[in-house]
Every structure is written in C-alpha cells, then in structure tokens.
Short mmCIF file of N, CA, C and O in Angstrom, two decimals:
data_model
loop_
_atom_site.label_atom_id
_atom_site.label_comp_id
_atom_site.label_asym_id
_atom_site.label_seq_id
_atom_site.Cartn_x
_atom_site.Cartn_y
_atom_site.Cartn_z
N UNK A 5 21.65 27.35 26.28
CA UNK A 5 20.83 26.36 26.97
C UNK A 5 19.40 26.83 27.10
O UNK A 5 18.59 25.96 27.40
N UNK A 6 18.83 28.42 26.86
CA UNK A 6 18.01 28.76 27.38
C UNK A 6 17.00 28.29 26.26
O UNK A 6 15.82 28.00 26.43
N UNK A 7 17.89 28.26 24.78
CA UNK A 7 16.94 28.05 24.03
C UNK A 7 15.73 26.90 23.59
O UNK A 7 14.65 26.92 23.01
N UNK A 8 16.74 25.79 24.35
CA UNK A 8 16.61 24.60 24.19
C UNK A 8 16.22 23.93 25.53
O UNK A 8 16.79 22.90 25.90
N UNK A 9 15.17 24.55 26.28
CA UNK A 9 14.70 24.26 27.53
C UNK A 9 13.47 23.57 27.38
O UNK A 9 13.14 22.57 28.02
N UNK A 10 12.75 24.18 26.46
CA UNK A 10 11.34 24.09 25.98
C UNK A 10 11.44 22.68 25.26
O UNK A 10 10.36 22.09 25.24
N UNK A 11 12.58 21.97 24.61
CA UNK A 11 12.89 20.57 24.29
C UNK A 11 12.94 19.67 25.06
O UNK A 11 12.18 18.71 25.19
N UNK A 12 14.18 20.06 25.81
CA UNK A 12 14.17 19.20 26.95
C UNK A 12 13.33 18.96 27.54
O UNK A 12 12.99 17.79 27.72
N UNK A 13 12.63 20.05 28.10
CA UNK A 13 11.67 19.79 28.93
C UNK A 13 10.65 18.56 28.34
O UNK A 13 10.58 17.45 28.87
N UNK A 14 9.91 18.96 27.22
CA UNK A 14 8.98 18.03 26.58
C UNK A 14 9.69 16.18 26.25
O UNK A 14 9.15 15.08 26.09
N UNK A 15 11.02 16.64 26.28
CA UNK A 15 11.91 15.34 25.92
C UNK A 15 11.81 14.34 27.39
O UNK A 15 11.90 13.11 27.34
N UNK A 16 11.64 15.02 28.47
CA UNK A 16 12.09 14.60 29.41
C UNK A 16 10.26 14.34 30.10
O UNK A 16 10.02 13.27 30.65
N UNK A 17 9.57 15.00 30.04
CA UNK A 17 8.09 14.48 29.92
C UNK A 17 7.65 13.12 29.41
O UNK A 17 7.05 12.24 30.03
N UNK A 18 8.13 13.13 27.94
CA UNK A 18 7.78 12.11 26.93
C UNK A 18 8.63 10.46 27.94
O UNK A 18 8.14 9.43 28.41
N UNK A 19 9.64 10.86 27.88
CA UNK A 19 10.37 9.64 28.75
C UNK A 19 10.06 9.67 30.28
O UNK A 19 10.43 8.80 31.07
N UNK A 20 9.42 10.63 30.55
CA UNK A 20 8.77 10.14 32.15
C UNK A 20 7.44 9.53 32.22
O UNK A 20 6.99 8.91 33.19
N UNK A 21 6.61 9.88 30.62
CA UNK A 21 5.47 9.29 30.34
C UNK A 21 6.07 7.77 30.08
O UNK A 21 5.72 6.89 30.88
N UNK A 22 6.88 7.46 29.10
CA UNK A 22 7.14 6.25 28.45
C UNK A 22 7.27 5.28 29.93
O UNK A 22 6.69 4.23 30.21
N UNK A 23 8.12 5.95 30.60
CA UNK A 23 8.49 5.44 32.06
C UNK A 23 7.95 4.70 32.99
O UNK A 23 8.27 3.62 33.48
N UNK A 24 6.70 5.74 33.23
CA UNK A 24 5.47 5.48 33.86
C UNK A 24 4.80 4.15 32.99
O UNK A 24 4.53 3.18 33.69
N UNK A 25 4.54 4.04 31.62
CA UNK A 25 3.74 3.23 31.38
C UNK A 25 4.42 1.39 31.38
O UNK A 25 3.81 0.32 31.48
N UNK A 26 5.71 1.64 31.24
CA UNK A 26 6.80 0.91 31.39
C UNK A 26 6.17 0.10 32.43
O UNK A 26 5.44 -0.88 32.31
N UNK A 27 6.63 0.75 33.57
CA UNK A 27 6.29 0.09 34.79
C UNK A 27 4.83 -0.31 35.58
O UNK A 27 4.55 -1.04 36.54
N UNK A 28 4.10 0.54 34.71
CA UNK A 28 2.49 -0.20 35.09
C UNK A 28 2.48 -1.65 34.45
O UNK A 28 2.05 -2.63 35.05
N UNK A 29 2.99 -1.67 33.23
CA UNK A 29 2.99 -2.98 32.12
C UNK A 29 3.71 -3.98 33.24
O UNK A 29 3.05 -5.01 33.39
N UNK A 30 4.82 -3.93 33.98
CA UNK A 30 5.27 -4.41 34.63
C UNK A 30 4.72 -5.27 35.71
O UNK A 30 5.03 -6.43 35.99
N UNK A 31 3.68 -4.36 36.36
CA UNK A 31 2.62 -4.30 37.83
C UNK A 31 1.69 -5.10 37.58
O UNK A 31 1.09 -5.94 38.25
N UNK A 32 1.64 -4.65 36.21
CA UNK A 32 0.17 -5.56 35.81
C UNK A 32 -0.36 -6.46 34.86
O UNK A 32 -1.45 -6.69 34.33
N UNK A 33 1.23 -7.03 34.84
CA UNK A 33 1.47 -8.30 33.51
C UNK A 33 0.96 -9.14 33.81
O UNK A 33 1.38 -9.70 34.82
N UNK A 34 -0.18 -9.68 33.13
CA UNK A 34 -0.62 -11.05 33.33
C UNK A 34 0.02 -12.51 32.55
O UNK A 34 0.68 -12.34 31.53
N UNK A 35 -0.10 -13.28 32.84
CA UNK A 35 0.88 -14.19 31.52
C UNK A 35 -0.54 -14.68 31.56
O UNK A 35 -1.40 -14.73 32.44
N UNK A 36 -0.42 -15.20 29.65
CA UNK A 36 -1.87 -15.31 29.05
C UNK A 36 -1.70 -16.78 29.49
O UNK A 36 -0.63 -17.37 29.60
N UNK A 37 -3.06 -17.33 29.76
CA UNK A 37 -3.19 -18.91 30.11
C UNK A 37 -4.19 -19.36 28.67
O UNK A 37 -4.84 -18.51 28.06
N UNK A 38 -4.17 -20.31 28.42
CA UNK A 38 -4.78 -21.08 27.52
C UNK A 38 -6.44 -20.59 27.01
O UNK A 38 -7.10 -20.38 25.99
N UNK A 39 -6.54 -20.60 28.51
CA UNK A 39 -8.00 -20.47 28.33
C UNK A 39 -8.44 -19.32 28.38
O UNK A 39 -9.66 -19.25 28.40
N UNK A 40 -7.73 -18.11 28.41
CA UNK A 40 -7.96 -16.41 28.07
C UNK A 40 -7.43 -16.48 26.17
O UNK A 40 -7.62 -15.67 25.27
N UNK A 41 -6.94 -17.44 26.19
CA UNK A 41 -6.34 -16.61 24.49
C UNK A 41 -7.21 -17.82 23.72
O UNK A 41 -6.87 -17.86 22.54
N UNK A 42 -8.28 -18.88 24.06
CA UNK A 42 -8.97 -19.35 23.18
C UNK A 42 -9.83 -18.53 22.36
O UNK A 42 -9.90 -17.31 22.50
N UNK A 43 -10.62 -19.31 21.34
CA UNK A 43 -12.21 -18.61 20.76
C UNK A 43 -13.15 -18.25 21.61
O UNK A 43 -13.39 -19.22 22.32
N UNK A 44 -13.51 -17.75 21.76
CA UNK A 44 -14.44 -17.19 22.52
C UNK A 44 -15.69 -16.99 21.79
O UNK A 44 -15.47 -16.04 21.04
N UNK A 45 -17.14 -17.49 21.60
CA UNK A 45 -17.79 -17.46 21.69
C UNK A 45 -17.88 -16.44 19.49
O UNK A 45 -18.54 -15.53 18.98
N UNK A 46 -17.04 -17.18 19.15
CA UNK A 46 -16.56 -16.76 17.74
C UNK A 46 -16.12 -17.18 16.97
O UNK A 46 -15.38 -16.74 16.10
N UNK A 47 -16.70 -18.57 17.24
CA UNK A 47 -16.69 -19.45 16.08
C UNK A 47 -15.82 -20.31 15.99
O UNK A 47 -15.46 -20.78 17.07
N UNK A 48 -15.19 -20.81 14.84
CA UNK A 48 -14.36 -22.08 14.93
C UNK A 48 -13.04 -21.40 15.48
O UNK A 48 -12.89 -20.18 15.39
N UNK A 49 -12.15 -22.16 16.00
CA UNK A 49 -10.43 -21.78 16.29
C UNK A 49 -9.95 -21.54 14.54
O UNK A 49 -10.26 -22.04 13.46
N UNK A 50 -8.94 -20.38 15.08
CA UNK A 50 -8.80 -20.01 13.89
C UNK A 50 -7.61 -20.99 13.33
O UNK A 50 -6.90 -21.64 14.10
N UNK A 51 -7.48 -21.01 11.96
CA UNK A 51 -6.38 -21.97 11.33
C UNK A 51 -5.08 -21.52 10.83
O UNK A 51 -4.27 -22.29 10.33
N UNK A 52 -4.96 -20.72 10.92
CA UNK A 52 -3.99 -19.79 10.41
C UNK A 52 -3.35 -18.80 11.61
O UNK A 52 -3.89 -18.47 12.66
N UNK A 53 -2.00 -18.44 11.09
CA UNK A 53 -1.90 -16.98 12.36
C UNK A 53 -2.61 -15.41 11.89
O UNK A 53 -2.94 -15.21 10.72
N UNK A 54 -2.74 -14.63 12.69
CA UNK A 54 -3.05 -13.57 12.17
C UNK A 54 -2.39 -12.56 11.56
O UNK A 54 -3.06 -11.61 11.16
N UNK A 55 -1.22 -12.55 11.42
CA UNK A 55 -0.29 -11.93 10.29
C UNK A 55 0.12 -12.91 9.50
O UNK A 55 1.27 -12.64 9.14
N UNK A 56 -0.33 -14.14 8.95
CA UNK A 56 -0.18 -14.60 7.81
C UNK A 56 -0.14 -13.57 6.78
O UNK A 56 -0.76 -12.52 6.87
N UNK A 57 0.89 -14.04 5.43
CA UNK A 57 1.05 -13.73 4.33
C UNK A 57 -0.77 -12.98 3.31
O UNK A 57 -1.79 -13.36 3.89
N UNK A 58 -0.92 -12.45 2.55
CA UNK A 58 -1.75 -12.40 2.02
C UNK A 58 -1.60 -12.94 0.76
O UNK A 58 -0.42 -13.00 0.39
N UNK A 59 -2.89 -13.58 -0.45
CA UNK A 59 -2.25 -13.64 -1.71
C UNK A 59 -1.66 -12.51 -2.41
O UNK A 59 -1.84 -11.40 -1.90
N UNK A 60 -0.73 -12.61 -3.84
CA UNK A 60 -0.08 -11.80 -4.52
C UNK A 60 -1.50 -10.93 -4.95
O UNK A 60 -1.61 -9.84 -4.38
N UNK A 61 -2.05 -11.12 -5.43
CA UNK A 61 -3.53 -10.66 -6.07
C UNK A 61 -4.14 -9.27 -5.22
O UNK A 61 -4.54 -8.23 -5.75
N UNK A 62 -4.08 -9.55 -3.87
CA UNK A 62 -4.37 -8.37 -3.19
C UNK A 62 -3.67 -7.31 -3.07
O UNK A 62 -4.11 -6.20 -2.79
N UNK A 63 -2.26 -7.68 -3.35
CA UNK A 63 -1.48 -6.34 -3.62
C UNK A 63 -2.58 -5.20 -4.53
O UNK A 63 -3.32 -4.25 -4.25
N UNK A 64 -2.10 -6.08 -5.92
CA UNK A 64 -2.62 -5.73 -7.15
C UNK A 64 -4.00 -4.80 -7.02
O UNK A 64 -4.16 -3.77 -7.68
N UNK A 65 -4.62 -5.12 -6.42
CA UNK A 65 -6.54 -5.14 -6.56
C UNK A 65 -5.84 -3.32 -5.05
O UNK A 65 -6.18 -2.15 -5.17
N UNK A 66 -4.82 -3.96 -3.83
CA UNK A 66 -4.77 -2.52 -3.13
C UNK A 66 -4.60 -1.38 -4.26
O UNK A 66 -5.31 -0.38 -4.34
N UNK A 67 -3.59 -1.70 -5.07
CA UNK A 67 -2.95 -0.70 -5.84
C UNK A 67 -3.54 -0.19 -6.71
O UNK A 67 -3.27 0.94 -7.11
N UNK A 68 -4.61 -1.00 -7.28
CA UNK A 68 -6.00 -0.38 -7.77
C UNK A 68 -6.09 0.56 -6.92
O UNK A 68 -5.62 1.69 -7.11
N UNK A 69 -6.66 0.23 -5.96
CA UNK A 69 -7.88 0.95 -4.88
C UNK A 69 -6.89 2.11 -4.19
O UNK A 69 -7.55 2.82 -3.43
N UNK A 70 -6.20 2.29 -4.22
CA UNK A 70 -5.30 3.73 -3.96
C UNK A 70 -5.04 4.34 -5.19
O UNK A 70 -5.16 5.55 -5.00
N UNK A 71 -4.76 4.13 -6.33
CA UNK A 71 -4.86 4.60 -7.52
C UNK A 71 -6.03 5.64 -7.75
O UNK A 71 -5.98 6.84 -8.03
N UNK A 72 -7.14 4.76 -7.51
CA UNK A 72 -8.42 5.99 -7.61
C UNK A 72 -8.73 6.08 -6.13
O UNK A 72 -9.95 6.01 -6.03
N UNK A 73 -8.37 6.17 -5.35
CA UNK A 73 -8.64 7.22 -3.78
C UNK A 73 -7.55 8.36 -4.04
O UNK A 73 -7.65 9.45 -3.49
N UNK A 74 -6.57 8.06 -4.87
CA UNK A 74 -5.43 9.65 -5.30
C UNK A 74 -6.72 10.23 -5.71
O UNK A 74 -7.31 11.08 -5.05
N UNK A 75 -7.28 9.56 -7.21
CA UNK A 75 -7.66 10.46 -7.96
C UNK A 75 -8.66 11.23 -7.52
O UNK A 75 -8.99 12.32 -7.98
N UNK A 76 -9.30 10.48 -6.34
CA UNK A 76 -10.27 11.72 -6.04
C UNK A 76 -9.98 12.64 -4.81
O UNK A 76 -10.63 13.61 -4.42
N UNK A 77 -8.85 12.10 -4.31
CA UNK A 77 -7.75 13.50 -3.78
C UNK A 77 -7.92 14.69 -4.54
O UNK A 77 -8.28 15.78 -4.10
N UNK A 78 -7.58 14.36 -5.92
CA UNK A 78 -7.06 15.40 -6.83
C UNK A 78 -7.82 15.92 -7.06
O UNK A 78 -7.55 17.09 -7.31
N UNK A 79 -9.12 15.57 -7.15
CA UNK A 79 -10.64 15.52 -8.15
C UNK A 79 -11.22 17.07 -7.09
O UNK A 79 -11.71 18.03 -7.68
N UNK A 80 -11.07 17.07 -5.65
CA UNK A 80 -12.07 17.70 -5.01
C UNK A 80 -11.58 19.33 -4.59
O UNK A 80 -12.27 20.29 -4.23
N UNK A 81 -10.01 19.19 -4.80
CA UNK A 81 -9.39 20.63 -5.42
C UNK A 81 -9.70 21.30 -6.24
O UNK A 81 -10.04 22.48 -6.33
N UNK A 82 -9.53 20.25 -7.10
CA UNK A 82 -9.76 20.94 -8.55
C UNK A 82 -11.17 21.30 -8.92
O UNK A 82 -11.23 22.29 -9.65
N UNK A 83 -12.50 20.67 -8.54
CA UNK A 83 -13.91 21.04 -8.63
C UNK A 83 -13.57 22.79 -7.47
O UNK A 83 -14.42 23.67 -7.33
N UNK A 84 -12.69 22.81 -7.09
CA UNK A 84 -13.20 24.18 -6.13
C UNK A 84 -12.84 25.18 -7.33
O UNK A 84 -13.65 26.01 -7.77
N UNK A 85 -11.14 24.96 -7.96
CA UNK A 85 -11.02 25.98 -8.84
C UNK A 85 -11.34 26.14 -10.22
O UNK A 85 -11.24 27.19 -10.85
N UNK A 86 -11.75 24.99 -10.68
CA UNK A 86 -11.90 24.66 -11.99
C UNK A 86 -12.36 26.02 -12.72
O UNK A 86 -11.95 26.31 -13.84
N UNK A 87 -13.15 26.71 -12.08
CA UNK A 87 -14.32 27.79 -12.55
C UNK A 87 -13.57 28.86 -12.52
O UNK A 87 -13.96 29.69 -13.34
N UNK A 88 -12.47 29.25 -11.82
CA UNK A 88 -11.38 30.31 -12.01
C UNK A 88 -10.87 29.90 -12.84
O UNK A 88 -11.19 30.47 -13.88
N UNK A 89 -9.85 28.77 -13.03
CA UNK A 89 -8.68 28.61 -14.04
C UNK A 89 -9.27 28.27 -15.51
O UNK A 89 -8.80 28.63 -16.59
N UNK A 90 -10.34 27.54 -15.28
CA UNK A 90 -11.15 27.60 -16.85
C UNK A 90 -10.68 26.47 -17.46
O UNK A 90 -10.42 25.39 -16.93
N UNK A 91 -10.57 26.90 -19.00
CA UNK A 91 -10.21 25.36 -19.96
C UNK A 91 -8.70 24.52 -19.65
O UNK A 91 -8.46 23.32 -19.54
N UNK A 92 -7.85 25.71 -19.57
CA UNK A 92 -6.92 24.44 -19.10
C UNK A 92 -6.84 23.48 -17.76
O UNK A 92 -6.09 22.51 -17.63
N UNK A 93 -7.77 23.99 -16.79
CA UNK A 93 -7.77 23.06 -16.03
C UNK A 93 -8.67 22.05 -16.19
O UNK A 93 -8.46 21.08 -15.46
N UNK A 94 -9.69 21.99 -16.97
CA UNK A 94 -10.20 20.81 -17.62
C UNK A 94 -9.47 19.91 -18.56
O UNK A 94 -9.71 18.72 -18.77
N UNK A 95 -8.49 20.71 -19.15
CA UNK A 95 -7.58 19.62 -20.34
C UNK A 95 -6.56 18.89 -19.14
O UNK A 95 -6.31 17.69 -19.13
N UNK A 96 -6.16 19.62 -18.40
CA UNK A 96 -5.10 19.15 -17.21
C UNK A 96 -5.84 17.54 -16.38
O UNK A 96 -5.35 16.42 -16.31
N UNK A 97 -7.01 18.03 -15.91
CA UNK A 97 -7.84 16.42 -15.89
C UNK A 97 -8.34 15.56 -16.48
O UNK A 97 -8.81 14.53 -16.02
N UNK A 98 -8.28 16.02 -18.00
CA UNK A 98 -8.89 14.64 -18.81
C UNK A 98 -7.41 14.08 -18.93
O UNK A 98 -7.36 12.87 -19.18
N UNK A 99 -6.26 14.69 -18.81
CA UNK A 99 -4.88 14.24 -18.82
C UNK A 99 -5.19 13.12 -17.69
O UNK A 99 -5.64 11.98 -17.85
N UNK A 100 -4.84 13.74 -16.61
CA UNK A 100 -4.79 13.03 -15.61
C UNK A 100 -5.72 11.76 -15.37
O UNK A 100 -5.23 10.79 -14.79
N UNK A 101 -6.91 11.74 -15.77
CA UNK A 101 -7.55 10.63 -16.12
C UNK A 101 -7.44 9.97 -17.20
O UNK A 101 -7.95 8.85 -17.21
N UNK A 102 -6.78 10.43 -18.36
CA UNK A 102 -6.33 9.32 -18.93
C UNK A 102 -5.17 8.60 -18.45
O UNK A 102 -5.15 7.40 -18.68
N UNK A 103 -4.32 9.06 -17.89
CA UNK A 103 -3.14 8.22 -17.60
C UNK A 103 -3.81 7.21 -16.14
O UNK A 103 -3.34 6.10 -15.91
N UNK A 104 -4.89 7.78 -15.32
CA UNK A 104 -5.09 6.79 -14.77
C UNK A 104 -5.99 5.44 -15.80
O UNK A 104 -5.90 4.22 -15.65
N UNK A 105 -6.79 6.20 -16.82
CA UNK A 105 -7.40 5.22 -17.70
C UNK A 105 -6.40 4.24 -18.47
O UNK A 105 -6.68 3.10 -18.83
N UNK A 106 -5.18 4.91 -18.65
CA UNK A 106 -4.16 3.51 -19.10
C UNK A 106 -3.74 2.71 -18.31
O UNK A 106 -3.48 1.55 -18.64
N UNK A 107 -3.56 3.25 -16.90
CA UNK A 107 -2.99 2.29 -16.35
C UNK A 107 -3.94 0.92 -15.77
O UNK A 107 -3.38 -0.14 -15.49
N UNK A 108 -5.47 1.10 -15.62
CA UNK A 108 -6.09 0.27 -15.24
C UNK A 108 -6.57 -0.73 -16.49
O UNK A 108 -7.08 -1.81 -16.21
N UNK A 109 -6.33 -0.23 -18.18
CA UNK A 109 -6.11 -1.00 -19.27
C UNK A 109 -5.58 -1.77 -19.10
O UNK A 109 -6.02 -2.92 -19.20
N UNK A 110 -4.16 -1.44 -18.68
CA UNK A 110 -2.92 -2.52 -18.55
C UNK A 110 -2.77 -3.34 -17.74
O UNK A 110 -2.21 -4.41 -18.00
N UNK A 111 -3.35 -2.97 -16.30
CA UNK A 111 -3.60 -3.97 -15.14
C UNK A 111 -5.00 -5.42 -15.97
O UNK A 111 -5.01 -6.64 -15.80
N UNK A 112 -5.86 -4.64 -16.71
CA UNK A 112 -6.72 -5.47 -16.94
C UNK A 112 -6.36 -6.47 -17.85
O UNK A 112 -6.67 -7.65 -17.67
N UNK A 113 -5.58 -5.98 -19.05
CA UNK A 113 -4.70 -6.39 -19.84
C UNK A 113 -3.90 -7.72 -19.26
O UNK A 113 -4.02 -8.90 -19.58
N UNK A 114 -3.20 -7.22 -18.46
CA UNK A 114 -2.02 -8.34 -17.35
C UNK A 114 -2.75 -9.12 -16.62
O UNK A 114 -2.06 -9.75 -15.82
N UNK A 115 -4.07 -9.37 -16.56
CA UNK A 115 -4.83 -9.61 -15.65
C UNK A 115 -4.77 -9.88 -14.24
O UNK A 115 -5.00 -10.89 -13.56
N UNK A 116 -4.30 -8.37 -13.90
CA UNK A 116 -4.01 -8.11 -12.11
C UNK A 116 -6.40 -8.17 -11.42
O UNK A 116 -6.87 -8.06 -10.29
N UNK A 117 -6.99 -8.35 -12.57
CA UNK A 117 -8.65 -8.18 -12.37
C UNK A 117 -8.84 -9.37 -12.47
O UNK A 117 -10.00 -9.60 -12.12
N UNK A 118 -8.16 -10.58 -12.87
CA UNK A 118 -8.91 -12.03 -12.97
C UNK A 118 -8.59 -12.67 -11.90
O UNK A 118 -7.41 -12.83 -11.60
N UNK A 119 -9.53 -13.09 -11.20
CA UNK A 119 -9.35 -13.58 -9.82
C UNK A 119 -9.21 -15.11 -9.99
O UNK A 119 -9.14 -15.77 -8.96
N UNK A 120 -9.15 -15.81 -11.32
CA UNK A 120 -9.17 -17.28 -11.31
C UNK A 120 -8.07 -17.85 -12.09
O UNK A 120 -7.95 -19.08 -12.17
#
C-alpha cells in the first residue's frame, strides 16, 4: 500500500478537484435566455449550427497542409545534423521529398486542388 500512496493520493485530489468544480457549475448555473445567446453586436444571426459538417474538399486541402507541416518537422533535425552525417543524409531527403513530391502530383492529378 505504501507504494501506491503517492497515486492515490493525486487520484483522490484530481476527484476532489473534479468535485469542487461539479458543484460550483451547480451554484452557478444560469439557464441561457434568448436574449444572452442572440448576435450580439456581430453581424447577421448565424444560418447554420456551429458544428455543421464541412465540405469533402477541406479534408483534402487539411491533408495537404499536414503533409508539409511533417515535412518541415523533419526538415529542422535534419539541417542540425546534416553536416555530421554528410551525403547520405542529403540522398535520405531528396528521398523524402520526393515521395512527398508524388504524392501532391497525385492529389493534383485527382484534383483534390480544383476548387470548382
């Protein structure tokens, strides 16, 4: 038991925190009236909900845009060692950029880039 004090303990914190906030939410629930959850001074009422669906297209165009935020994950390692490891770590990134260079061929190809 002795080992496992330092758990509990924090276990039993965490649920006296959760606890606590529990019951403030409780104290100090307002129920929303009409005229707190309108527009406010922001333009038209909106038409839609706010977790509406997005189009298919934005997937596409995210999966771009994380595609090359990896690559320059990868990119700012490798500028530290490049100068130790030498030529093969330059052949190792023109690799790696080509396979990202095919894959944005093929997106362009499929036209995941034509927005019309």
């Amino acid at each position: 038991m002795g080992r496992y004090a330092p758990v509990l303990a924090m276990l039993g914190l965490a649920a006296a925190g959760v606890g606590t906030l529990y019951l403030a939410h409780l104290r100090t629930a307002v129920a929303a009236a009409p005229s707190t959850v309108a527009a406010f001074r922001s333009g038209l009422p909106p038409r839609e909900h706010a977790v509406s669906r997005f189009h298919v297209r934005w997937y596409a165009v995210s999966l771009l845009f994380l595609a090359f935020d990896v690559e320059m994950l990868f990119m700012y390692p490798w500028a530290v060692v490049v100068a130790d490891v030498g030529a093969p770590a330059v052949v190792e990134m023109f690799v790696f950029l080509g396979l990202l260079m095919a894959g944005v061929v093929y997106a362009w190809r499929e036209g995941a880039l034509r927005w019309a």
